[in-house]
Coordinates of C-alpha atoms in Angstrom, one line a residue:
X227 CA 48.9 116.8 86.6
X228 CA 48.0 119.5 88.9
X229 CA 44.8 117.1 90.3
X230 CA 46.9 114.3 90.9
X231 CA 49.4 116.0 93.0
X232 CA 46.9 117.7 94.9
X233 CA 45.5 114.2 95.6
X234 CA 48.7 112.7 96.7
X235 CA 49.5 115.5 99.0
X236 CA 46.0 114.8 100.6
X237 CA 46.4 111.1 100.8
X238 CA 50.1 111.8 102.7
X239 CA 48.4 114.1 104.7
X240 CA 45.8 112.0 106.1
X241 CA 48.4 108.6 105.8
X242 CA 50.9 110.5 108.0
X243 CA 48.7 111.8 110.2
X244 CA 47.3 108.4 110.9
X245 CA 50.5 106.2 111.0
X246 CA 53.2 108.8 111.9
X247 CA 52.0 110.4 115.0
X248 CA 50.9 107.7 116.7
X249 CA 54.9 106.6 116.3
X250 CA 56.2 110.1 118.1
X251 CA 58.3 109.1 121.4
X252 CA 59.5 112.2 123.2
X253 CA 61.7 111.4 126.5
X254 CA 59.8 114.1 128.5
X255 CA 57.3 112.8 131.2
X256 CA 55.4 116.6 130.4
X257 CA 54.7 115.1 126.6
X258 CA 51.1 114.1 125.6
X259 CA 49.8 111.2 124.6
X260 CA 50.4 111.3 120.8
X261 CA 48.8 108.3 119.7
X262 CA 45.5 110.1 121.1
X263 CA 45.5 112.0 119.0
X264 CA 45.1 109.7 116.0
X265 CA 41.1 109.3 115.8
X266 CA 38.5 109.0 112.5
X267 CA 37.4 112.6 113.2
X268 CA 41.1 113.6 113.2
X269 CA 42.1 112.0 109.8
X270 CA 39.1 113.1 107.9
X271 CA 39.8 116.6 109.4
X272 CA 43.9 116.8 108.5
X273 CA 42.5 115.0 105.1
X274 CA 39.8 117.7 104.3
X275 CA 42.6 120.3 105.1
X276 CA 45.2 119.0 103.0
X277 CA 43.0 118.9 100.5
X278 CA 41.8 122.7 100.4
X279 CA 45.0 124.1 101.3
X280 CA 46.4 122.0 98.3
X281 CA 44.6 124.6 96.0
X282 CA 47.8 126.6 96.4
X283 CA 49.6 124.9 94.0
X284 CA 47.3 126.4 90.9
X285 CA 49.5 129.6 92.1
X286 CA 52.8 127.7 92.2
X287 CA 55.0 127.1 89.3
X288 CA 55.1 123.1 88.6
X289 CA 58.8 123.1 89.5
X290 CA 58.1 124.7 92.9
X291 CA 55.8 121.7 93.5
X292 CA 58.8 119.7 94.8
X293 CA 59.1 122.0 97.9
X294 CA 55.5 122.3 97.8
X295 CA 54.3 118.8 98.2
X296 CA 56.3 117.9 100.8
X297 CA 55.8 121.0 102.8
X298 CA 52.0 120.1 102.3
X299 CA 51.5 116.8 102.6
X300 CA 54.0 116.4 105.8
X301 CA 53.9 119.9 107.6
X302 CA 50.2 119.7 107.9
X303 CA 50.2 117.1 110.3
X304 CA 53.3 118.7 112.2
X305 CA 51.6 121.6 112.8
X306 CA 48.3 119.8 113.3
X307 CA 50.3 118.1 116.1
X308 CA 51.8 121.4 117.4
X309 CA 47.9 123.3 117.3
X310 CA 46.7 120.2 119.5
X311 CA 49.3 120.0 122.2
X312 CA 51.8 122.8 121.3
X313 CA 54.6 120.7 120.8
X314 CA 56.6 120.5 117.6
X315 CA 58.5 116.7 117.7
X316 CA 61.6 117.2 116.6
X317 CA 61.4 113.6 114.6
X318 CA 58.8 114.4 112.8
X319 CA 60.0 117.9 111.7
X320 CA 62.9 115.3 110.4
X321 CA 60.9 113.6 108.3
X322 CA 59.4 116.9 106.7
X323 CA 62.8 118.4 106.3
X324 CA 64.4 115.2 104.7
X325 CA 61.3 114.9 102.3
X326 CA 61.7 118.5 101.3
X327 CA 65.7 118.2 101.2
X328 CA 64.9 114.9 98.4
X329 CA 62.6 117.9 97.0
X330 CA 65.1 120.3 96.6
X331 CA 67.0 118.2 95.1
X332 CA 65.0 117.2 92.1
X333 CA 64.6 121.4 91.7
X334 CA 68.3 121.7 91.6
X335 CA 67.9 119.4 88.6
X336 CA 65.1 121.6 86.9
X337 CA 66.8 125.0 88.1
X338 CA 69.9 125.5 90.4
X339 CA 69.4 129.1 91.0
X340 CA 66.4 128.6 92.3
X341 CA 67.3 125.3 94.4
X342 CA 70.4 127.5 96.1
X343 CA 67.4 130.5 96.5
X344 CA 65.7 127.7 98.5
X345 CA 68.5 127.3 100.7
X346 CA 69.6 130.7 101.6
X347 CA 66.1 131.4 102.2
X348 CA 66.0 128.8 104.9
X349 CA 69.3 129.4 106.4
X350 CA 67.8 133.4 106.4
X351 CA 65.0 132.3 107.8
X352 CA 66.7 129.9 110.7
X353 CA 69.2 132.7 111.7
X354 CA 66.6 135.2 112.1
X355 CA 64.3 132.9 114.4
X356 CA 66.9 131.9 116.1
X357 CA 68.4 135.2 117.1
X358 CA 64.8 135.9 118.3
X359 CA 64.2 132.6 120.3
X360 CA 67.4 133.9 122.1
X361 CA 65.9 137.2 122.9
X362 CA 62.0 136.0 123.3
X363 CA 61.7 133.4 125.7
X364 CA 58.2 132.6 124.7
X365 CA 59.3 131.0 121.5
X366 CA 60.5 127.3 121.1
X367 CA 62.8 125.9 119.1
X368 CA 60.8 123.9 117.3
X369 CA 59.7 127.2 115.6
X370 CA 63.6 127.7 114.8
X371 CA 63.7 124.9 113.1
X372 CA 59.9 125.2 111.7
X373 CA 61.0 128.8 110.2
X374 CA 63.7 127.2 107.8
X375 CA 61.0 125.3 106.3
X376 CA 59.1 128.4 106.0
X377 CA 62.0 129.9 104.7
X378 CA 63.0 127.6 102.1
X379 CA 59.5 127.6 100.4
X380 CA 59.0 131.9 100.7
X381 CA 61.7 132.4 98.6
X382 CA 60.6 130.4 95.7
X383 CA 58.5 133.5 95.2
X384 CA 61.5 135.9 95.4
X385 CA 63.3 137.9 98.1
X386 CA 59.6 139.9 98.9
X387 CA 57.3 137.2 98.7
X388 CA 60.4 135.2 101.9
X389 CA 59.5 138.8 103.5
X390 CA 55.6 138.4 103.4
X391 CA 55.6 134.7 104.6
X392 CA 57.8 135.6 107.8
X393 CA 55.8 138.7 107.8
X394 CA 52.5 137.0 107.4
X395 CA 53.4 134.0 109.6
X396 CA 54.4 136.2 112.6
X397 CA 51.3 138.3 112.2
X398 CA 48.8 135.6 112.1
X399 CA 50.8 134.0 114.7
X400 CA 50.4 137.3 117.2
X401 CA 46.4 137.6 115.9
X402 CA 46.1 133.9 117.7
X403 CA 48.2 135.0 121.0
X404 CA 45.8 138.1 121.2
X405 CA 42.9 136.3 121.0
X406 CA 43.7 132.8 123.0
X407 CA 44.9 135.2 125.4
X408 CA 41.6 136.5 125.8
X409 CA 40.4 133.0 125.7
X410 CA 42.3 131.8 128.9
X411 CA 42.0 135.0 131.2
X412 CA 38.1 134.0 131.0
X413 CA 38.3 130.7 132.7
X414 CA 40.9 129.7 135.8
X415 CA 43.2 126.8 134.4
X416 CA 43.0 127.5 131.2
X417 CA 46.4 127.3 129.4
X418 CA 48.0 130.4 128.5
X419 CA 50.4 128.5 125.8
X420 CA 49.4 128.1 122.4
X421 CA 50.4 126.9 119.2
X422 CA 52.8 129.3 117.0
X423 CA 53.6 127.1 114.7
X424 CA 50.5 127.1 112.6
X425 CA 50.5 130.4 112.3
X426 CA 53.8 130.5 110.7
X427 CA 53.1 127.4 108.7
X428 CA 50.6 129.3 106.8
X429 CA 52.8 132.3 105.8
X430 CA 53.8 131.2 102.3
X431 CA 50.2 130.3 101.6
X432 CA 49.6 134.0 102.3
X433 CA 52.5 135.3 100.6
X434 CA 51.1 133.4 96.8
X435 CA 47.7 134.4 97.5
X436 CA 49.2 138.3 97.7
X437 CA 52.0 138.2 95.5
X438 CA 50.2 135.7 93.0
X439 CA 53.8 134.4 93.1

């Protein structure tokens, strides 16, 4: 069972990757070139990705799979987007957030508390980024509405392990600032943006591998 989910999250990783960004139309002349982005190199990558960061789930609870997958298999490639040009689409953070919404769903079925957990975590989650987006004019909103996500799936583990992900996501997300930082004061033109999102992506993967969930 485990196997065969983490070989469908892999195969929506890499079929998302390849047929969803290409589609991303942003009405800002400053946007990239999406479809670009789309290459052999790239799918492998996302698919090779999705594939080890899958192993999570032999930490997870099989109920907590139908956040999981979702959050896997779709917010790989929205942050792979967001670690290539810094933006976070707002259509394709709809597509990861309706998937995980059918997800929570089908937990509610298995386990209401848990499914209403899920929620409050995310709204948690949203109002604290959002109160600092106001105060922090470095952070986007796109990692507003990336932190609900991150929210939702932290508390499966309980109130500590929503605590480490933010925690964990906001540290590894000011360990990459630090060091791209250093990066671009070595070279003119270099950009001095870079991507958050990932970093706080990865926050409930560090939260299971500490708590054990």
């Amino acid at each position: 069972m485990i196997v065969a989910t983490q070989l469908v999250v892999t195969l929506v990783a890499a079929l998302s990757w390849s047929l969803l960004v290409p589609r991303i139309r942003v009405d800002d002349d400053a946007a990239p070139r999406f479809e670009e982005l789309v290459t052999p190199g790239s799918i492998a990558a996302v698919g090779i990705v999705g594939a080890a960061l899958s192993q999570i789930l032999w930490l997870v609870p099989p109920p907590h799979w139908w956040l999981w997958a979702p959050y896997l298999g779709l917010g790989l490639p929205l942050v792979a987007v967001d670690a290539m040009t810094t933006w976070l689409p707002r259509r394709l953070h709809r597509v990861v957030a309706g998937a995980m919404a059918l997800g929570l769903a089908a937990l509610a079925a298995a386990s209401w508390r848990e499914a209403l957990a899920a929620l409050g975590g995310a709204a948690a989650a949203y109002a604290l980024f959002w109160t600092l987006w106001r105060l922090l004019p470095g952070l986007g909103f796109g990692d507003v509405r990336l932190a609900a996500l991150v929210g939702a799936v932290g508390t499966l583990g309980g109130p500590m392990a929503w605590a480490t992900a933010l925690l964990a996501g906001t540290l590894l997300g000011a360990a990459h600032g630090i060091v791209h930082a250093a990066w671009a004061a070595r070279g003119p033109g270099r950009p001095r943006h870079f991507a958050y999102g990932p970093a706080l992506w990865l926050g409930p993967f560090a939260a299971a591998l500490l708590s054990g969930w």
